[in-house]
Amino acid sequence: MKTDLLIRGGRVIDPASGMDAVLDVRLRAGVVVEIGSGLTAGPERVFDASGAIVTPGFVDLHAHLREPGFEHKGTIASETAAALRGGFTTVCAMPNTEPAPDSATVVEALWERIRRDARVRVFPIGCVTRGRHGKELAELSELAASGCVALSDDGSPVADGRIMRRALELAGALGLPLSEHSDDPLLNGGGSMNEGVVSERLGLAGQPAAAEIVAIARNLALCETTGGRLHIAHVSTERGVELIAEAKARGLRVTCEVTPSHLFLTEGAVFGSGPAPLYDTNAKINPPLRTEADRRALIQGLKTGVIDAIATDHAPHSIQDKLCEFDAAAPGISCFETALGSLLMQVKGGELNLVDVIEALTIAPARAFSLEKRHAGIGSLTLGVSTDLVVFDMDTLWTVDAARFVSKGRNTPLQGRKLLGRIRAVVADGVLDDREGVARG
Amino acid sequence: MLELEEKRLTIAADGVHAWRHKDLLDTDTLSREDIDLVMSQADAMTEIRTRPVGKVATLRGITVVTLFYEQSTRTRASFEVAAKAMGADVVNLSATGSSVEKGESLIDTVRTLEAIGADVVVMRHGKSGAPYLAARYTKSSIINGGDGRHAHPTQALLDLYTMRQHFGDLAGRRVVIVGDVMHSRVARSNIYTLLASGADVTLCGPATLVPRTLESGGEGPRCRVSTNLDEAIEGADVVMALRIQKERQEGGLIPSLRDYIAGYQVNARRLARAKPGALVMHPGPKNEGVELAPDVADGVGSVIEEQVTNGVAVRMAVLYLIATARRP
C-alpha cells in the first residue's frame, strides 16, 4: 500500500539536488509532496527520524538474483527482499542466469517473474553475446526494446576485441551502456585470488592485476574508437582507476563502479587473521580482493569522482558452493545486507565521506545507466513522483550474523565482524517497509 | 562456522617441550622447539630402525588412514612403513575406486573416516589448502602429505633432518633451492624450517618459475631470489633441486627442457662452485638427466637415498608425536 507519511527531523541528503539539511519529508500516496522544515503533521503517520539520515533509495548496478536457473542460490523474491533489507530499492540484475537473457523471449519471461515476486524495482541487464559465450552478438535491439537497461556478459568478459567493438557501436546507437567485467581471460589464467604475496604464500594460482589493467585499457580504446557507452564493472586495481581517470579527462563516455568488498577488504582476507591460513572461500570473489595499495586507490577514486558508483556485486551462493577447497569454491559475496554497514564503518574511520558514499549509491549509478530517465524518482528525492528512500542511523554497531540474512546466500567474509549503522525504514516505490514499527498512525 | 584455530593438545614429551598440535598441516606454525622435538624423536626412530627387527608397538591400537587424491609412491609408502613400524593399523585409500569418485565431498570423506575410527589421516590433495578444510571438520588428526603447490611439511622436516645429520646446526649455512619453486610445495615448506633454523636460503630458477614475491618481505618469508644458478650456487652448503614437471613446459612457462637444462641443471661444473662437500638433494621423483646431471645425482655429495631413508624415521616421529598427543 502506498504510504502517507511525515518523516520528521532527519538529516536529508539528496546529492542530486545538493540538499543536505535537517528537514521533514512528506509523502502522500507514496509520492514526495513536500520537503521543508517544521512541516505540520496532517492526517498521515509521523516517523521521528531525528538523529537519522534520510536519503534516496539505493541503486545497485550489479547484482546476481540467480533466477532463472539457480534458485537454490537465490530467487528474485529472496534476493530482492535482501536488497530491501539493505536499503537498495533499485537493482540491476546481471544476466548470468540459465537461460541467459539474450533475446526478448527470455527477458519477457524475466519481467513476468519480476512483476510477480520482486520486492524492489528490478531492471534486467541483457547479454552482449548469445548465451554469454562471446561468439555471436545477442539480439541487442530486441533486448533494448524489451527494457534491458544495459548489456553485459557478466563474468564472461567479451574476449574477442572485434565483437566488443561491434557491441559498443550497436549498444551505443541503442543508448545502452555496456557493462564490462574487464578481464583478460588468458592472462588471468584461471587463478583463484589476487596474484601476489598472499597467493604465493598459500600456493594458490593468482590472477595478476595486469589481466584487469590490460582489459580496461583495451575497452577504453574501443570506447574511444566507437563513441559507445562503456561502464567498467567493479574496478579493483590502482592502475585501472588511473586509466579510467585519464579516459574521463579525455571526454570518453565511460563510467565505473566499485564494490563495498573491494573498498573494505584486501587479499589478506583469504588468509585470515590467525597464524595459520584460513583459505576463506567466502573471501573469494571475481575480480579478487587486491592489495592495500589498490584498496586505497579505490577509496581515492571514489573521492575524486573517477569512480561513479558503488555496486554490490551481490552474489549469493549455497553452502556447498563455498564449503569446499578454495580452488573449487564459487566466487562471490552475499553483499546486500552488509554494504551500508561496511561503508559506514569506513565513513566513521575517516576513509570515506558520507555524502560521497550516498551519491555513489543513488544519483551517480542512476545516471550511469540513465535510470532516472525511466523513472524520475530513481536516485533522487524528486517531488511529485513515487518515491524510494532510506532512513538509517549512523551510530548502531552490530555484528554480522549470516544465519540471520534475508538473502539465501550466507556467503560473507564479514561473519562476526562489527559493522555500523541500522536501517530504520525503507520506502520502495512508495511502499513503506517500517521494520521497527516506529511510525505511529 | 567452526573456527580454524588449531585445536591444541598437550603432552609432555622428553619432559622438555610438549607437542601441542592436533594436526600437521605445514611447517609455518611450528616453533623452533617443535622442530627440535621432531628431530630428537626422529633420532630415536632412526635407532629403532637400525635394530634387527626395526619395529615397536608404541602405536598399537591406533588407526592411520592414508587418503591420497593424487598419485604418490614414496610419500605414501614411507608413511605406511612408518605407521606399521610402530604397530599402527594402516588403511590405504585412493581417490580412484573410492566414494570420492562417486562425488563425495572432502568433508564427508574425512567425517566418515573419523566415524570409522581413524585416529590419524595422512592426506594428499591436488588443491592447495584442502587439508585445512579437512582439519576443520574432523576430530581425526590430519597430516598433510602434500596439498597442491602449498605445503609438504614432512618432506621439509626430513630434508632438515638430513641436513642436520651432516651439519649439526644449520645457522649460517647456505641452502640453494633450484627449479620450479612456484609450483613446489616442497620448497614452500622448506623455507619455513630452514629460516627457523637460521639457514640462508636462495631460491633459484627461471623467472617464470620463481615468484619474486618471495623476496619482497612483507607478509611472506624472506629469501634471496636468483635467476642465475652459476652465481647462486657459489659457496652453497646444500643444493636442493626440485622436480620439473613436464606440464610446465607445455604450459609455456619454460621454452623447453633443453633450455631448462642449459640454465638450471645441477651439473659437476656448477657444483664445483659450491662449497667442497656440499650436499645434493632432491625430493624425488627425478626426471633422469634433467634437474641433476646423472654423475651429480649419484655423486659423492648426493644424499637423495638418505632423504628417503630418513623420511621413514621423521614420519615415525611425526606420527608418534601426533598420535601420543591424542591420548587422554
PDB file of N, CA and C in Angstrom, chain A residues 195-206 267-268 271 274-282 322-329 415, chain B residues 1 4 6 8 26 28-29 106-107 125 127-130 132-133 136-137 147 149-150 182 188 192 211 213-214 216-221:
ATOM      1  N   GLU A 195      47.048 -12.299  -7.597  1.00  0.00           N
ATOM      2  CA  GLU A 195      48.418 -12.790  -7.645  1.00  0.00           C
ATOM      3  C   GLU A 195      49.311 -11.862  -6.844  1.00  0.00           C
ATOM      4  N   GLY A 196      50.023 -12.422  -5.917  1.00  0.00           N
ATOM      5  CA  GLY A 196      50.888 -11.590  -5.095  1.00  0.00           C
ATOM      6  C   GLY A 196      51.408 -12.360  -3.900  1.00  0.00           C
ATOM      7  N   VAL A 197      51.779 -11.606  -2.894  1.00  0.00           N
ATOM      8  CA  VAL A 197      52.408 -12.202  -1.713  1.00  0.00           C
ATOM      9  C   VAL A 197      51.521 -13.280  -1.094  1.00  0.00           C
ATOM     10  N   VAL A 198      50.239 -12.989  -0.982  1.00  0.00           N
ATOM     11  CA  VAL A 198      49.355 -13.933  -0.280  1.00  0.00           C
ATOM     12  C   VAL A 198      49.122 -15.194  -1.116  1.00  0.00           C
ATOM     13  N   SER A 199      48.933 -15.027  -2.427  1.00  0.00           N
ATOM     14  CA  SER A 199      48.708 -16.215  -3.262  1.00  0.00           C
ATOM     15  C   SER A 199      49.948 -17.101  -3.255  1.00  0.00           C
ATOM     16  N   GLU A 200      51.117 -16.486  -3.259  1.00  0.00           N
ATOM     17  CA  GLU A 200      52.348 -17.284  -3.204  1.00  0.00           C
ATOM     18  C   GLU A 200      52.455 -18.014  -1.880  1.00  0.00           C
ATOM     19  N   ARG A 201      52.100 -17.320  -0.840  1.00  0.00           N
ATOM     20  CA  ARG A 201      52.154 -17.910   0.495  1.00  0.00           C
ATOM     21  C   ARG A 201      51.216 -19.103   0.600  1.00  0.00           C
ATOM     22  N   LEU A 202      50.042 -18.984  -0.023  1.00  0.00           N
ATOM     23  CA  LEU A 202      49.027 -20.029   0.090  1.00  0.00           C
ATOM     24  C   LEU A 202      49.152 -21.093  -1.002  1.00  0.00           C
ATOM     25  N   GLY A 203      50.056 -20.866  -1.944  1.00  0.00           N
ATOM     26  CA  GLY A 203      50.181 -21.834  -3.027  1.00  0.00           C
ATOM     27  C   GLY A 203      48.959 -21.871  -3.927  1.00  0.00           C
ATOM     28  N   LEU A 204      48.321 -20.720  -4.078  1.00  0.00           N
ATOM     29  CA  LEU A 204      47.147 -20.644  -4.956  1.00  0.00           C
ATOM     30  C   LEU A 204      47.535 -19.919  -6.238  1.00  0.00           C
ATOM     31  N   ALA A 205      47.001 -20.390  -7.358  1.00  0.00           N
ATOM     32  CA  ALA A 205      47.270 -19.710  -8.618  1.00  0.00           C
ATOM     33  C   ALA A 205      46.626 -18.327  -8.560  1.00  0.00           C
ATOM     34  N   GLY A 206      47.378 -17.311  -8.973  1.00  0.00           N
ATOM     35  CA  GLY A 206      46.891 -15.945  -8.834  1.00  0.00           C
ATOM     36  C   GLY A 206      46.384 -15.351 -10.137  1.00  0.00           C
ATOM     37  N   GLU A 267      43.308  -8.749  -0.144  1.00  0.00           N
ATOM     38  CA  GLU A 267      43.614 -10.161  -0.370  1.00  0.00           C
ATOM     39  C   GLU A 267      43.917 -10.903   0.933  1.00  0.00           C
ATOM     40  N   GLY A 268      44.344 -10.158   1.951  1.00  0.00           N
ATOM     41  CA  GLY A 268      44.650 -10.788   3.234  1.00  0.00           C
ATOM     42  C   GLY A 268      43.458 -11.506   3.846  1.00  0.00           C
ATOM     43  N   PHE A 271      43.604 -15.214   3.635  1.00  0.00           N
ATOM     44  CA  PHE A 271      44.480 -15.848   4.624  1.00  0.00           C
ATOM     45  C   PHE A 271      43.836 -15.853   5.997  1.00  0.00           C
ATOM     46  N   GLY A 274      44.594 -15.224  11.598  1.00  0.00           N
ATOM     47  CA  GLY A 274      45.329 -16.098  12.513  1.00  0.00           C
ATOM     48  C   GLY A 274      46.725 -16.422  12.003  1.00  0.00           C
ATOM     49  N   PRO A 275      47.489 -17.197  12.784  1.00  0.00           N
ATOM     50  CA  PRO A 275      48.835 -17.576  12.348  1.00  0.00           C
ATOM     51  C   PRO A 275      48.811 -18.597  11.203  1.00  0.00           C
ATOM     52  N   ALA A 276      47.783 -19.452  11.188  1.00  0.00           N
ATOM     53  CA  ALA A 276      47.677 -20.439  10.110  1.00  0.00           C
ATOM     54  C   ALA A 276      46.657 -19.952   9.095  1.00  0.00           C
ATOM     55  N   PRO A 277      46.862 -20.298   7.846  1.00  0.00           N
ATOM     56  CA  PRO A 277      45.956 -19.761   6.816  1.00  0.00           C
ATOM     57  C   PRO A 277      44.542 -20.312   6.915  1.00  0.00           C
ATOM     58  N   LEU A 278      43.592 -19.457   6.566  1.00  0.00           N
ATOM     59  CA  LEU A 278      42.181 -19.833   6.651  1.00  0.00           C
ATOM     60  C   LEU A 278      41.666 -20.364   5.311  1.00  0.00           C
ATOM     61  N   TYR A 279      42.246 -19.913   4.203  1.00  0.00           N
ATOM     62  CA  TYR A 279      41.711 -20.258   2.871  1.00  0.00           C
ATOM     63  C   TYR A 279      40.218 -19.957   2.860  1.00  0.00           C
ATOM     64  N   ASP A 280      39.857 -18.735   3.233  1.00  0.00           N
ATOM     65  CA  ASP A 280      38.439 -18.398   3.393  1.00  0.00           C
ATOM     66  C   ASP A 280      37.754 -18.278   2.035  1.00  0.00           C
ATOM     67  N   THR A 281      36.966 -19.291   1.708  1.00  0.00           N
ATOM     68  CA  THR A 281      36.286 -19.288   0.410  1.00  0.00           C
ATOM     69  C   THR A 281      35.261 -18.159   0.330  1.00  0.00           C
ATOM     70  N   ASN A 282      34.818 -17.645   1.477  1.00  0.00           N
ATOM     71  CA  ASN A 282      33.875 -16.525   1.447  1.00  0.00           C
ATOM     72  C   ASN A 282      34.547 -15.219   1.035  1.00  0.00           C
ATOM     73  N   LYS A 322      30.471 -23.052  -1.318  1.00  0.00           N
ATOM     74  CA  LYS A 322      31.587 -22.431  -0.606  1.00  0.00           C
ATOM     75  C   LYS A 322      32.293 -23.387   0.347  1.00  0.00           C
ATOM     76  N   LEU A 323      31.609 -24.444   0.763  1.00  0.00           N
ATOM     77  CA  LEU A 323      32.188 -25.349   1.753  1.00  0.00           C
ATOM     78  C   LEU A 323      32.992 -26.418   1.016  1.00  0.00           C
ATOM     79  N   CYS A 324      34.089 -25.980   0.421  1.00  0.00           N
ATOM     80  CA  CYS A 324      34.903 -26.898  -0.377  1.00  0.00           C
ATOM     81  C   CYS A 324      36.286 -26.286  -0.506  1.00  0.00           C
ATOM     82  N   GLU A 325      37.144 -26.955  -1.257  1.00  0.00           N
ATOM     83  CA  GLU A 325      38.501 -26.478  -1.453  1.00  0.00           C
ATOM     84  C   GLU A 325      38.450 -25.090  -2.105  1.00  0.00           C
ATOM     85  N   PHE A 326      39.435 -24.234  -1.801  1.00  0.00           N
ATOM     86  CA  PHE A 326      39.402 -22.851  -2.275  1.00  0.00           C
ATOM     87  C   PHE A 326      39.305 -22.769  -3.796  1.00  0.00           C
ATOM     88  N   ASP A 327      40.106 -23.555  -4.493  1.00  0.00           N
ATOM     89  CA  ASP A 327      40.073 -23.516  -5.956  1.00  0.00           C
ATOM     90  C   ASP A 327      38.715 -23.934  -6.504  1.00  0.00           C
ATOM     91  N   ALA A 328      38.037 -24.819  -5.775  1.00  0.00           N
ATOM     92  CA  ALA A 328      36.762 -25.343  -6.263  1.00  0.00           C
ATOM     93  C   ALA A 328      35.590 -24.441  -5.887  1.00  0.00           C
ATOM     94  N   ALA A 329      35.793 -23.493  -4.992  1.00  0.00           N
ATOM     95  CA  ALA A 329      34.688 -22.682  -4.487  1.00  0.00           C
ATOM     96  C   ALA A 329      34.210 -21.684  -5.541  1.00  0.00           C
ATOM     97  N   GLN A 415      31.473 -12.346   8.415  1.00  0.00           N
ATOM     98  CA  GLN A 415      30.837 -13.040   9.535  1.00  0.00           C
ATOM     99  C   GLN A 415      31.548 -12.689  10.851  1.00  0.00           C
TER     100      GLN A 415
ATOM    101  N   MET B   1      29.932 -21.412  11.883  1.00  0.00           N
ATOM    102  CA  MET B   1      31.104 -21.982  11.221  1.00  0.00           C
ATOM    103  C   MET B   1      32.163 -22.319  12.264  1.00  0.00           C
ATOM    104  N   LEU B   4      38.961 -22.045  12.549  1.00  0.00           N
ATOM    105  CA  LEU B   4      40.120 -22.747  12.016  1.00  0.00           C
ATOM    106  C   LEU B   4      41.112 -23.035  13.124  1.00  0.00           C
ATOM    107  N   GLU B   6      43.719 -23.943  15.364  1.00  0.00           N
ATOM    108  CA  GLU B   6      44.159 -25.301  15.555  1.00  0.00           C
ATOM    109  C   GLU B   6      43.827 -25.773  16.966  1.00  0.00           C
ATOM    110  N   ARG B   8      44.498 -27.457  20.030  1.00  0.00           N
ATOM    111  CA  ARG B   8      45.803 -27.771  20.583  1.00  0.00           C
ATOM    112  C   ARG B   8      45.700 -28.762  21.728  1.00  0.00           C
ATOM    113  N   ASP B  26      51.369 -27.660   7.962  1.00  0.00           N
ATOM    114  CA  ASP B  26      52.525 -27.032   7.321  1.00  0.00           C
ATOM    115  C   ASP B  26      53.574 -26.805   8.394  1.00  0.00           C
ATOM    116  N   ASP B  28      54.869 -23.807   8.887  1.00  0.00           N
ATOM    117  CA  ASP B  28      54.914 -22.378   9.246  1.00  0.00           C
ATOM    118  C   ASP B  28      54.496 -22.097  10.683  1.00  0.00           C
ATOM    119  N   THR B  29      53.682 -22.985  11.267  1.00  0.00           N
ATOM    120  CA  THR B  29      53.257 -22.728  12.646  1.00  0.00           C
ATOM    121  C   THR B  29      54.061 -23.556  13.648  1.00  0.00           C
ATOM    122  N   LEU B 106      35.048 -33.742   0.283  1.00  0.00           N
ATOM    123  CA  LEU B 106      36.182 -33.970   1.177  1.00  0.00           C
ATOM    124  C   LEU B 106      35.720 -34.030   2.627  1.00  0.00           C
ATOM    125  N   ILE B 107      34.818 -33.121   2.982  1.00  0.00           N
ATOM    126  CA  ILE B 107      34.363 -33.077   4.377  1.00  0.00           C
ATOM    127  C   ILE B 107      33.632 -34.368   4.740  1.00  0.00           C
ATOM    128  N   HIS B 125      46.438 -34.049  -1.504  1.00  0.00           N
ATOM    129  CA  HIS B 125      45.342 -33.492  -2.298  1.00  0.00           C
ATOM    130  C   HIS B 125      45.910 -32.521  -3.321  1.00  0.00           C
ATOM    131  N   LYS B 127      44.601 -29.818  -4.438  1.00  0.00           N
ATOM    132  CA  LYS B 127      44.219 -28.418  -4.267  1.00  0.00           C
ATOM    133  C   LYS B 127      44.841 -27.846  -2.990  1.00  0.00           C
ATOM    134  N   SER B 128      45.495 -26.702  -3.149  1.00  0.00           N
ATOM    135  CA  SER B 128      46.116 -26.045  -2.005  1.00  0.00           C
ATOM    136  C   SER B 128      45.069 -25.746  -0.939  1.00  0.00           C
ATOM    137  N   GLY B 129      45.413 -26.034   0.302  1.00  0.00           N
ATOM    138  CA  GLY B 129      44.522 -25.702   1.414  1.00  0.00           C
ATOM    139  C   GLY B 129      43.526 -26.796   1.759  1.00  0.00           C
ATOM    140  N   ALA B 130      43.416 -27.836   0.927  1.00  0.00           N
ATOM    141  CA  ALA B 130      42.406 -28.872   1.188  1.00  0.00           C
ATOM    142  C   ALA B 130      42.546 -29.491   2.586  1.00  0.00           C
ATOM    143  N   TYR B 132      43.467 -28.134   5.257  1.00  0.00           N
ATOM    144  CA  TYR B 132      42.977 -27.176   6.263  1.00  0.00           C
ATOM    145  C   TYR B 132      41.460 -27.305   6.398  1.00  0.00           C
ATOM    146  N   LEU B 133      40.811 -27.462   5.250  1.00  0.00           N
ATOM    147  CA  LEU B 133      39.365 -27.653   5.257  1.00  0.00           C
ATOM    148  C   LEU B 133      39.032 -28.940   5.994  1.00  0.00           C
ATOM    149  N   ARG B 136      39.414 -28.803   9.804  1.00  0.00           N
ATOM    150  CA  ARG B 136      38.403 -28.005  10.482  1.00  0.00           C
ATOM    151  C   ARG B 136      37.153 -28.828  10.778  1.00  0.00           C
ATOM    152  N   TYR B 137      36.953 -29.890  10.024  1.00  0.00           N
ATOM    153  CA  TYR B 137      35.693 -30.625  10.136  1.00  0.00           C
ATOM    154  C   TYR B 137      35.853 -32.047  10.650  1.00  0.00           C
ATOM    155  N   ASP B 147      49.737 -30.712  -0.343  1.00  0.00           N
ATOM    156  CA  ASP B 147      48.498 -30.117  -0.871  1.00  0.00           C
ATOM    157  C   ASP B 147      48.828 -29.129  -1.972  1.00  0.00           C
ATOM    158  N   ARG B 149      50.188 -26.830  -4.560  1.00  0.00           N
ATOM    159  CA  ARG B 149      51.535 -26.291  -4.580  1.00  0.00           C
ATOM    160  C   ARG B 149      51.864 -25.648  -3.233  1.00  0.00           C
ATOM    161  N   HIS B 150      51.026 -25.919  -2.237  1.00  0.00           N
ATOM    162  CA  HIS B 150      51.163 -25.178  -0.986  1.00  0.00           C
ATOM    163  C   HIS B 150      52.210 -25.719  -0.024  1.00  0.00           C
ATOM    164  N   MET B 182      57.827 -22.064  -7.928  1.00  0.00           N
ATOM    165  CA  MET B 182      56.456 -21.566  -7.907  1.00  0.00           C
ATOM    166  C   MET B 182      55.440 -22.679  -7.643  1.00  0.00           C
ATOM    167  N   ARG B 188      58.078 -24.486  -0.529  1.00  0.00           N
ATOM    168  CA  ARG B 188      57.365 -23.612   0.413  1.00  0.00           C
ATOM    169  C   ARG B 188      57.537 -24.075   1.847  1.00  0.00           C
ATOM    170  N   TYR B 192      60.249 -22.409   5.557  1.00  0.00           N
ATOM    171  CA  TYR B 192      59.990 -22.123   6.978  1.00  0.00           C
ATOM    172  C   TYR B 192      60.936 -22.859   7.901  1.00  0.00           C
ATOM    173  N   PRO B 211      58.678 -17.132  -7.937  1.00  0.00           N
ATOM    174  CA  PRO B 211      57.904 -15.927  -7.636  1.00  0.00           C
ATOM    175  C   PRO B 211      58.755 -14.854  -6.967  1.00  0.00           C
ATOM    176  N   THR B 213      57.710 -12.446  -5.376  1.00  0.00           N
ATOM    177  CA  THR B 213      57.126 -12.007  -4.103  1.00  0.00           C
ATOM    178  C   THR B 213      57.793 -12.670  -2.912  1.00  0.00           C
ATOM    179  N   LEU B 214      58.486 -13.802  -3.143  1.00  0.00           N
ATOM    180  CA  LEU B 214      59.099 -14.490  -2.017  1.00  0.00           C
ATOM    181  C   LEU B 214      60.247 -13.702  -1.413  1.00  0.00           C
ATOM    182  N   SER B 216      60.141 -10.326  -1.409  1.00  0.00           N
ATOM    183  CA  SER B 216      59.701  -8.953  -1.186  1.00  0.00           C
ATOM    184  C   SER B 216      59.469  -8.636   0.284  1.00  0.00           C
ATOM    185  N   GLY B 217      59.633  -9.634   1.146  1.00  0.00           N
ATOM    186  CA  GLY B 217      59.388  -9.360   2.549  1.00  0.00           C
ATOM    187  C   GLY B 217      57.908  -9.247   2.786  1.00  0.00           C
ATOM    188  N   GLY B 218      57.496  -8.174   3.421  1.00  0.00           N
ATOM    189  CA  GLY B 218      56.074  -8.020   3.697  1.00  0.00           C
ATOM    190  C   GLY B 218      55.578  -9.184   4.515  1.00  0.00           C
ATOM    191  N   GLU B 219      54.472  -9.787   4.032  1.00  0.00           N
ATOM    192  CA  GLU B 219      53.885 -10.885   4.787  1.00  0.00           C
ATOM    193  C   GLU B 219      54.617 -12.201   4.529  1.00  0.00           C
ATOM    194  N   GLY B 220      55.364 -12.263   3.438  1.00  0.00           N
ATOM    195  CA  GLY B 220      55.995 -13.519   3.066  1.00  0.00           C
ATOM    196  C   GLY B 220      57.323 -13.717   3.775  1.00  0.00           C
ATOM    197  N   PRO B 221      57.846 -14.932   3.663  1.00  0.00           N
ATOM    198  CA  PRO B 221      59.151 -15.192   4.259  1.00  0.00           C
ATOM    199  C   PRO B 221      60.252 -14.503   3.466  1.00  0.00           C
TER     200      PRO B 221
END
